[in-house]
Coordinates of C-alpha atoms and ligand atoms in Angstrom, one line a residue:
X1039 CA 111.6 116.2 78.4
X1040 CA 109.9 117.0 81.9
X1041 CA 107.5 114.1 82.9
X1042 CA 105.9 114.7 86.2
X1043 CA 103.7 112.7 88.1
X1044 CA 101.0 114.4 90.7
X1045 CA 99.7 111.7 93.1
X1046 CA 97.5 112.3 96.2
X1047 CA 99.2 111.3 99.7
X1048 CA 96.2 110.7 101.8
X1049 CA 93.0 109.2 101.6
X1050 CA 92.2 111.4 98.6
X1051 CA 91.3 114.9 98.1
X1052 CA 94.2 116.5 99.0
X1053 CA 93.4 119.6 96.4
X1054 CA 95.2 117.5 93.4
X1055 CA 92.9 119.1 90.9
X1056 CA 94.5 122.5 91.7
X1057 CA 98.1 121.7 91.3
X1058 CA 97.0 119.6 88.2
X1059 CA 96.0 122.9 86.9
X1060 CA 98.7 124.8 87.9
X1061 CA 101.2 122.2 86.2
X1062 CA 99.1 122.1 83.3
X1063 CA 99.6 125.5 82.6
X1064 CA 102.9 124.5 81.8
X1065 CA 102.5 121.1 80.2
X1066 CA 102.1 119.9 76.8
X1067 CA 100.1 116.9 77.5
X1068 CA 98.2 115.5 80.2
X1069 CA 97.5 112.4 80.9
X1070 CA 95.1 110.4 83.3
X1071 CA 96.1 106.9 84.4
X1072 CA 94.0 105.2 86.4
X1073 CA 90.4 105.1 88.3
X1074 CA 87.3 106.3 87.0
X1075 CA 84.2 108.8 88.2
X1076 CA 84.6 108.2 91.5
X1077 CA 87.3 110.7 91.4
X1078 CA 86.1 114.5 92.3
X1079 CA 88.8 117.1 91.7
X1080 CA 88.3 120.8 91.8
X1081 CA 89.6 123.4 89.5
X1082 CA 88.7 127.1 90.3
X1083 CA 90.0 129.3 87.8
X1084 CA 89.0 132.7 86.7
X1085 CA 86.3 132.8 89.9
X1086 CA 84.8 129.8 88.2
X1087 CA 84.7 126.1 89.8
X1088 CA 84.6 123.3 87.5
X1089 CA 84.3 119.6 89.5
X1090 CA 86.1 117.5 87.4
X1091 CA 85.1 113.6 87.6
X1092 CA 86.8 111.2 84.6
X1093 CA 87.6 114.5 82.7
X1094 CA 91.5 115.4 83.7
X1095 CA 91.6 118.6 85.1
X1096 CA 93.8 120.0 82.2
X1097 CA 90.9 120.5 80.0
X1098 CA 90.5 123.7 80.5
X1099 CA 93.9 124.3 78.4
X1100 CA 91.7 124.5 75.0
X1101 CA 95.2 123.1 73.5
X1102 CA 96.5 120.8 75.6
X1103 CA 95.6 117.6 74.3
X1104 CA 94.1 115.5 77.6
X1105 CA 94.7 111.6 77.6
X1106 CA 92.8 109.1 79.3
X1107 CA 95.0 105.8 79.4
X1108 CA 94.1 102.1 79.5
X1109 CA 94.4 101.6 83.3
X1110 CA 91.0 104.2 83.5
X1111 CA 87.8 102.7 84.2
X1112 CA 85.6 104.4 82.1
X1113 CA 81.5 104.8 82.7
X1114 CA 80.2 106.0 79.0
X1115 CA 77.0 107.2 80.0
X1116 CA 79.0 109.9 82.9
X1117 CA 81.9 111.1 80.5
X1118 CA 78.8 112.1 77.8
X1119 CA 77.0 114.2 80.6
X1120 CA 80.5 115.5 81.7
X1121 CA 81.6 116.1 78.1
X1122 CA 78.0 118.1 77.7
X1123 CA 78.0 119.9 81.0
X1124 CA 81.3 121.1 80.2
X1125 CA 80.7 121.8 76.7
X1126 CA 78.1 124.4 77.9
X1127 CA 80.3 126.4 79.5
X1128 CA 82.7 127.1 76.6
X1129 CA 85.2 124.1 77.3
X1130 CA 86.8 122.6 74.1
X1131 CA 87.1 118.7 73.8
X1132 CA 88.8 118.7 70.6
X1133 CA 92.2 117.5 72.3
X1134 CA 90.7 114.5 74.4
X1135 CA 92.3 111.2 73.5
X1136 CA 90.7 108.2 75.2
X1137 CA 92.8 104.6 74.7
X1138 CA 90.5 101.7 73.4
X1139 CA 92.1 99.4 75.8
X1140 CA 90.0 101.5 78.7
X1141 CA 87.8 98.9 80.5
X1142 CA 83.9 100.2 80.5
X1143 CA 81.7 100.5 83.6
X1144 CA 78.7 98.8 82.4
X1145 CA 75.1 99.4 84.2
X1146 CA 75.7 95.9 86.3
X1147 CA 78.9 97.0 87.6
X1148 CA 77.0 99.9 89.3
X1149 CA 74.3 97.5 90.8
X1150 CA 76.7 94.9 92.5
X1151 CA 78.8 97.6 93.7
X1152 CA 75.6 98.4 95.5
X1153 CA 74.3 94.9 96.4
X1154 CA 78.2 94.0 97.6
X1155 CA 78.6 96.9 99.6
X1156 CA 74.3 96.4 101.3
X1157 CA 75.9 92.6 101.9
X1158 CA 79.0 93.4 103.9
X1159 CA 77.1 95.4 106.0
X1160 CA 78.5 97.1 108.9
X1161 CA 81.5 96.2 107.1
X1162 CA 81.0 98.1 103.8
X1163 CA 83.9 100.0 102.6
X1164 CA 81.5 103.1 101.8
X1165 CA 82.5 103.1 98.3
X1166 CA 81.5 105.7 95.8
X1167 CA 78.8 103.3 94.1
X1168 CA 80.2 104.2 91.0
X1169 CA 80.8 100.1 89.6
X1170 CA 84.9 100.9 90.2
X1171 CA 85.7 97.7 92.0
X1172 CA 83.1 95.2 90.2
X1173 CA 84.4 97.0 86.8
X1174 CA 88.3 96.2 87.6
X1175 CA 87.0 93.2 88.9
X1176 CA 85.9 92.2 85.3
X1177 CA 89.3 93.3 84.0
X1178 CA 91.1 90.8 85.8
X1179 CA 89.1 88.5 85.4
X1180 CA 89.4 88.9 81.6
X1181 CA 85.4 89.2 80.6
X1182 CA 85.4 92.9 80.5
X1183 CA 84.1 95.1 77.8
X1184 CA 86.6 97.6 76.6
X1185 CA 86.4 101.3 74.7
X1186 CA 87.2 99.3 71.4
X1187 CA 84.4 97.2 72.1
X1188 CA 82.2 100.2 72.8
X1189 CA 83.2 101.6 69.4
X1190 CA 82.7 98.1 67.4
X1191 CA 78.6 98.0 68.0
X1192 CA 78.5 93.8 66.7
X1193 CA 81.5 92.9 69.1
X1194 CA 80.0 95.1 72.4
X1195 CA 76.7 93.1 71.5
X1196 CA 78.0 89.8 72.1
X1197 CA 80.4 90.4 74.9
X1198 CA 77.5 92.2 76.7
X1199 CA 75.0 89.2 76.1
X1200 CA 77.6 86.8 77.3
X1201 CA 79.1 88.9 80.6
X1202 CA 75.2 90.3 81.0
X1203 CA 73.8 87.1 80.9
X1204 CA 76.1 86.0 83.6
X1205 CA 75.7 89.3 85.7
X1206 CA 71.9 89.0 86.3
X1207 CA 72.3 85.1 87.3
X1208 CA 74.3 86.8 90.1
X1209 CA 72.5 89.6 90.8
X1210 CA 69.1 87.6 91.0
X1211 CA 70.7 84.4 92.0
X1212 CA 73.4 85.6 94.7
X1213 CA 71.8 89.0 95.7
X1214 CA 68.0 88.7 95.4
X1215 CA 68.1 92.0 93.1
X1216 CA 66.6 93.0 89.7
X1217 CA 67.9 91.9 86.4
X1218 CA 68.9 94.7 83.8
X1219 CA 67.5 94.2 80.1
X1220 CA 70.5 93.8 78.2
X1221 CA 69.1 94.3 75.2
X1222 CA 67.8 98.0 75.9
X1223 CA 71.5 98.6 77.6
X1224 CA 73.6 97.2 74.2
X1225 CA 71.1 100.0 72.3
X1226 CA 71.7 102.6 75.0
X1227 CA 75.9 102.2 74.7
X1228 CA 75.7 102.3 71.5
X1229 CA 74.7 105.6 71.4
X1230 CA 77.5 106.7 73.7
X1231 CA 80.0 104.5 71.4
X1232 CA 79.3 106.7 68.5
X1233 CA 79.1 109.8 71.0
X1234 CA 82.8 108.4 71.9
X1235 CA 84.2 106.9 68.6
X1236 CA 86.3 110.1 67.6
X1237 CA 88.1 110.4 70.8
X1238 CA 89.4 107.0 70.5
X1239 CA 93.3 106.8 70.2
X1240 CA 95.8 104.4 71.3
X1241 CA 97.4 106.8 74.4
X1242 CA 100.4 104.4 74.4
X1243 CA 101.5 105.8 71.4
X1244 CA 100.5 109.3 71.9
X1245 CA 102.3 109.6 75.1
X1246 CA 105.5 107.8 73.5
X1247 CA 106.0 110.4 70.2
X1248 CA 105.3 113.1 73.3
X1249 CA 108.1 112.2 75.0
X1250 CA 110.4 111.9 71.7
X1251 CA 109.7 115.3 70.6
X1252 CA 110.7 116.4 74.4
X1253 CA 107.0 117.3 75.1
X1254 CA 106.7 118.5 78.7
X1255 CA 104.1 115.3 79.9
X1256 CA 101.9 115.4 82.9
X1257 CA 100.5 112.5 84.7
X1258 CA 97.5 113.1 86.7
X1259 CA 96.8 111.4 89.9
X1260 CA 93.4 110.3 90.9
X1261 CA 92.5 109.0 94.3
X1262 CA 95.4 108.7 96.6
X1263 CA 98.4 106.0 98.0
X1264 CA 96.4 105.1 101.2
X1265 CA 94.0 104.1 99.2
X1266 CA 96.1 102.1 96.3
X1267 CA 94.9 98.6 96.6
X1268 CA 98.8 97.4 97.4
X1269 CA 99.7 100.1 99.2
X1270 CA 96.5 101.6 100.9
X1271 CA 94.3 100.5 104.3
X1272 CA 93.1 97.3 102.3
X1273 CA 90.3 96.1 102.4
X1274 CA 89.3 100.5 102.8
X1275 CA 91.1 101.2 99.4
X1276 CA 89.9 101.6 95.9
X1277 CA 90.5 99.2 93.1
X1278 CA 93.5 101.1 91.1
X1279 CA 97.1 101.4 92.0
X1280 CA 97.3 105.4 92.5
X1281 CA 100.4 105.6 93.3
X1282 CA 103.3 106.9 91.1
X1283 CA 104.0 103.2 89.5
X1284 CA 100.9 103.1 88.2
X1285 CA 101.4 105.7 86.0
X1286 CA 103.3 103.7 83.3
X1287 CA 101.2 100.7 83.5
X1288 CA 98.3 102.7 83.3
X1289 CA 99.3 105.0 80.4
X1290 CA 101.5 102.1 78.4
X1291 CA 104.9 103.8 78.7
X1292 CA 108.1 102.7 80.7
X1293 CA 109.5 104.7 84.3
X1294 CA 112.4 106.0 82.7
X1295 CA 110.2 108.9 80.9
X1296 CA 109.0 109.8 84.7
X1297 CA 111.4 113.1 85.5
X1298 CA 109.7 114.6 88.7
X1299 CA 107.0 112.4 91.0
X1300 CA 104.9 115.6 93.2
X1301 CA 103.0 114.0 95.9
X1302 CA 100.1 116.7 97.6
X1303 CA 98.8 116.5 100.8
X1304 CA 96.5 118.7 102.7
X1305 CA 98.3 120.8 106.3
X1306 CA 95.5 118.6 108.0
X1307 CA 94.2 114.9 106.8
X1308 CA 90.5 113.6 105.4
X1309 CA 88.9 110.9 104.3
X1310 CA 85.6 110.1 102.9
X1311 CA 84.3 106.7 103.3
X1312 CA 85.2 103.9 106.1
X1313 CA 88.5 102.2 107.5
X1314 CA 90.9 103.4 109.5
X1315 CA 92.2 106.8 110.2
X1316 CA 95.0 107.0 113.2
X1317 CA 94.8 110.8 113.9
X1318 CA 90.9 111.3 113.1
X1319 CA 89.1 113.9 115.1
X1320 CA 85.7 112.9 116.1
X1321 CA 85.2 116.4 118.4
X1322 CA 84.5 120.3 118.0
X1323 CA 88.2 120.7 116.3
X1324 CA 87.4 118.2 113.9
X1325 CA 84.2 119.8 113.2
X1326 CA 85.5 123.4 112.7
X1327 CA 88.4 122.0 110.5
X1328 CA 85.4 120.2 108.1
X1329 CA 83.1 123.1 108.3
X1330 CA 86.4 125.8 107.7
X1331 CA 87.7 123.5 104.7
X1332 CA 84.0 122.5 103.4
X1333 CA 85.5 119.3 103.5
X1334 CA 82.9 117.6 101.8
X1335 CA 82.8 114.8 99.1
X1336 CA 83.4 116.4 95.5
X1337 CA 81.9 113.3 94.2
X1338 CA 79.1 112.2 96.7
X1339 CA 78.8 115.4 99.1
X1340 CA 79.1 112.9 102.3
X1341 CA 80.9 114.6 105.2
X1342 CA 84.4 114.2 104.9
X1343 CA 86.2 112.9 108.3
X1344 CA 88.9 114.8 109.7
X1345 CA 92.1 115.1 111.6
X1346 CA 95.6 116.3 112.3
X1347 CA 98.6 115.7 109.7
X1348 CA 100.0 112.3 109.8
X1349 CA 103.6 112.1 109.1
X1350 CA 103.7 108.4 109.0
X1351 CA 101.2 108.1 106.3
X1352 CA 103.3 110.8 104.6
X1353 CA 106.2 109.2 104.6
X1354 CA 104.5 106.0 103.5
X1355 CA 103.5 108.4 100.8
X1356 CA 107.0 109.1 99.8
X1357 CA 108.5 106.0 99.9
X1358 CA 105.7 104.2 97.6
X1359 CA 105.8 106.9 95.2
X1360 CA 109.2 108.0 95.6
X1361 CA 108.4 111.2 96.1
X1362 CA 110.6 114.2 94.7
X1363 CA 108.6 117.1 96.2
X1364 CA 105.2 117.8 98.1
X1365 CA 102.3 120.4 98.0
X1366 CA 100.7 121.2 101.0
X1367 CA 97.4 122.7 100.4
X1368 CA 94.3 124.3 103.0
X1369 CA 97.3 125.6 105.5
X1370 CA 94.7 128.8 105.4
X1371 CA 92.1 126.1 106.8
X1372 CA 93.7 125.8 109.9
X1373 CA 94.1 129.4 110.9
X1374 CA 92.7 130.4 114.1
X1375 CA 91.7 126.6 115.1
X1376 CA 94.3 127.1 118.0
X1377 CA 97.5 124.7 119.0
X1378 CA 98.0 122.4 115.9
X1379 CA 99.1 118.6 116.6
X1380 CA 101.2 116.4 114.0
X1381 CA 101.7 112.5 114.3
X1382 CA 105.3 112.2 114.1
X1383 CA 105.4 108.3 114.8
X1384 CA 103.2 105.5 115.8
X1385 CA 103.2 103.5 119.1
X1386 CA 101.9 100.0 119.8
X1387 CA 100.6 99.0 123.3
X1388 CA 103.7 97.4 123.7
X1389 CA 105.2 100.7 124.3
X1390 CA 107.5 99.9 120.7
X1391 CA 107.3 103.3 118.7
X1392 CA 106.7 102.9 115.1
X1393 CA 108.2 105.2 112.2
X1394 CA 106.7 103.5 108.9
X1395 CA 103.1 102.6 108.2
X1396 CA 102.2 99.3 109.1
X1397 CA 101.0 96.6 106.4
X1398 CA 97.8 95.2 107.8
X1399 CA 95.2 96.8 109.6
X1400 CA 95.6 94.2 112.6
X1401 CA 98.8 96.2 112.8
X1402 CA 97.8 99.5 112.9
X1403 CA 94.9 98.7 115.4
X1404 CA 97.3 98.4 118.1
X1405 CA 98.8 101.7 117.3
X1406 CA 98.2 104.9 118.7
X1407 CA 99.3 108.6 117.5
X1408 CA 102.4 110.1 119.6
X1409 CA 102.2 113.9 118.8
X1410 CA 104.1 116.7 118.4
X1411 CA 102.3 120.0 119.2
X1412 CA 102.8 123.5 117.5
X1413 CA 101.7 126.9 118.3
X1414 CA 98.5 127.6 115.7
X1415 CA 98.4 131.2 113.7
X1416 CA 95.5 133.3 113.4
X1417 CA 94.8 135.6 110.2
X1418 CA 93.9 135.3 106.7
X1419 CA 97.1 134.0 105.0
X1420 CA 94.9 133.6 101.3
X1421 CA 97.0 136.4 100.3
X1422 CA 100.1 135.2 101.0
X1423 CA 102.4 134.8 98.4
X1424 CA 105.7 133.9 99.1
X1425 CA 107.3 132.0 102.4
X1426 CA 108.2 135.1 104.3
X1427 CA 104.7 136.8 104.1
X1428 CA 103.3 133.7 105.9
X1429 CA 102.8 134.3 109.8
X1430 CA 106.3 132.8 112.0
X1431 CA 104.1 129.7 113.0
X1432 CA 103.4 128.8 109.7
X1433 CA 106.3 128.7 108.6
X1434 CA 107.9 127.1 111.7
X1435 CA 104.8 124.1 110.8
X1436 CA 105.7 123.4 107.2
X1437 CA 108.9 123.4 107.7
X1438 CA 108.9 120.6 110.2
X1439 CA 106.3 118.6 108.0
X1440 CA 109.0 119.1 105.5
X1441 CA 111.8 117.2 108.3
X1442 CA 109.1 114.5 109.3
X1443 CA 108.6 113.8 105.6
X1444 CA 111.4 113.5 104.3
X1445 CA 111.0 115.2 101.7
X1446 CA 111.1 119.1 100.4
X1447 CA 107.9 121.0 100.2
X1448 CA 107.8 123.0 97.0
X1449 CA 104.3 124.4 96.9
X1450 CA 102.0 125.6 100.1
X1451 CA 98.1 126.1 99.3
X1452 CA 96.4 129.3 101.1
X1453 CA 93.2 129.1 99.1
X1454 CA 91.3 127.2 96.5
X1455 CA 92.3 129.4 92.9
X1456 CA 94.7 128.9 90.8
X1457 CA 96.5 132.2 92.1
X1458 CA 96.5 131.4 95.7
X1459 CA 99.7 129.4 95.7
X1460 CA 103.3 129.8 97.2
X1461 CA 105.9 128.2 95.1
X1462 CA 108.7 127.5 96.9
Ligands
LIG2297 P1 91.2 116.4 94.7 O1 90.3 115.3 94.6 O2 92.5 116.0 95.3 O3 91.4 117.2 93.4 O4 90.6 117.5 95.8 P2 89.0 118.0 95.8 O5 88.8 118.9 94.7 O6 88.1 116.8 95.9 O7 89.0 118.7 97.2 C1 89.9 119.7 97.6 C2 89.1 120.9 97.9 O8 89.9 121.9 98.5 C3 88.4 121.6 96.8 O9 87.2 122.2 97.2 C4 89.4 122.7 96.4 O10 88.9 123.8 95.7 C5 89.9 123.1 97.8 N1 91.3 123.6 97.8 C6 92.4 123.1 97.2 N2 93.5 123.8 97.7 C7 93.1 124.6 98.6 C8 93.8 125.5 99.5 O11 95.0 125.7 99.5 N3 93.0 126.2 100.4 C9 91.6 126.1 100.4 N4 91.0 126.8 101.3 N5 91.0 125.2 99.6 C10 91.7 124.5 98.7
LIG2298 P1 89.9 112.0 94.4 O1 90.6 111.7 93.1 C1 88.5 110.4 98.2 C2 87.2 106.2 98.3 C3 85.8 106.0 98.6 C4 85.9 104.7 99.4 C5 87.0 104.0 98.6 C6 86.5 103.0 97.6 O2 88.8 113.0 94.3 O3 90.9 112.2 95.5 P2 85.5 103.2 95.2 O4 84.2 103.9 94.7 O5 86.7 103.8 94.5 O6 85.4 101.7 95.1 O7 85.5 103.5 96.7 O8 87.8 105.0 98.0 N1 87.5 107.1 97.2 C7 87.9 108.4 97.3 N2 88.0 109.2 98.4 N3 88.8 110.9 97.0 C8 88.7 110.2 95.9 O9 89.1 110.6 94.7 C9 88.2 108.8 96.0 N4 87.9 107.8 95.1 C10 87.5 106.8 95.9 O10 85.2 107.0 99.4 O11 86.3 104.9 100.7
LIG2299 MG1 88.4 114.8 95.2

């Protein structure tokens, strides 16, 4: 009964959407867990790119059924364009399973994740502006709608008066903006409710009768640990728990199912959006690295920031998630970029050298990188297939990410398709 787990290490786009695939291939289900669209993962298979947003990224498996679990935040109006967009190009949705306990992103959330983020300012967290945070905000604060709702047309009606009524006084009220007509939104959802209605399942249970009949389960990460709301560069996270203990809250099913946890990371780091990044490149390296990896945003196509690997965020990384093995993916990206540099540790201007990620951002702003340096390679490694093929500095490089981790590396990425992968 293998049950793994991919989760993201960084910031988020680490290439989990092409290990998601790979281990798909061999899975009997997959499941998602947690966030919503603001999630952009990239499948190429077959010399086609699909960009994968609420959808998981085992869809393309025409019989592997694809679960999306209560912990998701789900906008109706994006999964029906997805679902349509997809459709057209030959993908099959008769295995998708969403759990009625899913919280909807309703119109409003998208407008005061707007408004919120134009009020803080210079101090926005650059969000994805797709409602995430106002939507799990309504969650816990227990007036969200929910799928079931969406599916039951009298009881989204009055839940939507009462919460929209509420949502303009604060958008006019609190942030000078324009009211929605709730009225023309309740006839507008449900539209996408009947759209939706025959995906509906309870994924609790459908993940639970997997697992008895020794179904091989995968869990599919979304976003990434440094930007779990516990566990990430608060206030710069999202509004999910990403990491690996999310995964059964999110899905309804206890840990002791959860066989192998894979955590992937990129050779270099990213991140889209603000907050802090320790080993960030703001020069011609960090340039080169974005314009080599077309390290752009999946979701919103802003410029992705760049910078050397970080160990201590990795290690982070697998102690949060309790890690069994990493992927390392876009080691072909650094190829001829010249000497490569890896943060190894941390050290405050106190002199003290740090090994594990610090808790508060107060913290880490008195921390600077201490780095290791390693001779770069120069060639196309795409190709490569197994460890030896792979020039003597690459291999010399993943194996001492492997040391600083902590953890073994099973998988190195040498290009975006599902072939280009050396299993270790
Ligand atoms: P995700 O959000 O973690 O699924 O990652 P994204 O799809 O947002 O971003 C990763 C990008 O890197 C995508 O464009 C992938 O096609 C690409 N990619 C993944 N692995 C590799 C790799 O090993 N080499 C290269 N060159 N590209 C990769
Ligand atoms: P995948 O699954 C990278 C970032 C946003 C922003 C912060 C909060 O493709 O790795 P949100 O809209 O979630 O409230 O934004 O989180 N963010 C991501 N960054 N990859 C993602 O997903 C992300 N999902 C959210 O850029 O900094
Ligand atoms: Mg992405």
């Amino acid at each position: 009964m293998p049950a793994n787990i991919v989760v993201g290490t960084q910031w988020g786009d680490e290439g989990k959407g092409k290990i998601i695939d790979i281990i798909a291939s061999r899975a009997d289900v997959v499941v998602r867990s947690q966030g919503g669209n603001n999630a952009g993962h990239t499948v190429v298979s077959a010399g086609e790119t699909y960009k994968l947003h609420l959808i998981p990224s085992g869809i393309l498996y025409k019989d592997t059924p694809c679960l999306i679990g209560a912990g998701v935040v789900l906008d109706p109006k994006d999964i029906c364009c997805e679902i349509d967009s997809l459709s057209a190009r030959g993908i099959s949705f008769d295995n998708l399973k969403i759990d009625p306990r899913a919280h909807v992103i309703m119109p409003w959330h998208i407008t005061l994740d707007g408004l919120s983020e134009k009020f803080r300012g210079n101090s926005d967290i650059g969000t994805t502006k797709r409602g995430i945070g106002p939507c799990y905000m309504d969650k816990y604060e227990r007036c969200g709608l929910r799928v079931y709702d969406l599916i039951h047309p009298e009881i989204f009606a009055e839940k939507a008066r009462a919460t929209g009524k509420l949502k303009n006084k604060i958008i006019t009220e609190v942030y000078g903006g324009e009211p929605h007509n709730i009225e023309a939104i309740i006839k507008e959802y449900n539209e996408y409710g009947k759209k939706l209605a025959k995906y509906v399942d309870d994924v609790s249970v459908l993940v639970y009768n997997a697992a008895k009949e020794n179904k091989t389960i995968m869990f599919e990460g979304a976003q990434a640990t440094l930007l779990d709301i516990d566990y990430g560069t608060y206030p710069y996270v999202t509004s999910s728990h990403p990491v690996s203990a999310g995964v059964c809250v999110g899905t309804g099913v206890g840990p002791m199912i959860i066989t192998n946890i894979i955590g992937v990371a990129k050779a270099y780091t990213t991140r889209v959006g603000k907050g802090p990044f320790p080993t960030e490149l703001e020069d011609k390296t960090g340039e080169t690295i974005r314009n080599k990896g077309g390290e752009f945003g999946t979701t919103t196509g802003r410029p992705r920031r760049t910078g050397w690997f970080d160990a201590v965020i990795v290690r982070h990384s697998v102690r949060v998630n309790g890690l069994s093995s990493l992927a390392i993916n876009k080691l072909d990206t650094l190829s001829d970029i010249g000497p490569l540099k890896v943060c190894v540790a941390y050290k405050k201007s106190d002199g003290t050298l740090i090994d594990d990620f610090p808790p508060a951002l107060e913290e880490l702003a008195d921390c600077t990188p201490v780095y290791e340096t390693f001779k770069g390679f120069s060639g196309d490694i795409s190709g490569c297939r197994s460890f030896d093929e792979l020039p003597e500095e690459c291999k010399v490089y993943i194996q001492r990410l492997e040391e600083l981790c902590g953890c073994p590396i099973s998988m190195v990425g040498v290009g975006p398709a599902r072939d280009q992968i050396i299993e270790r």
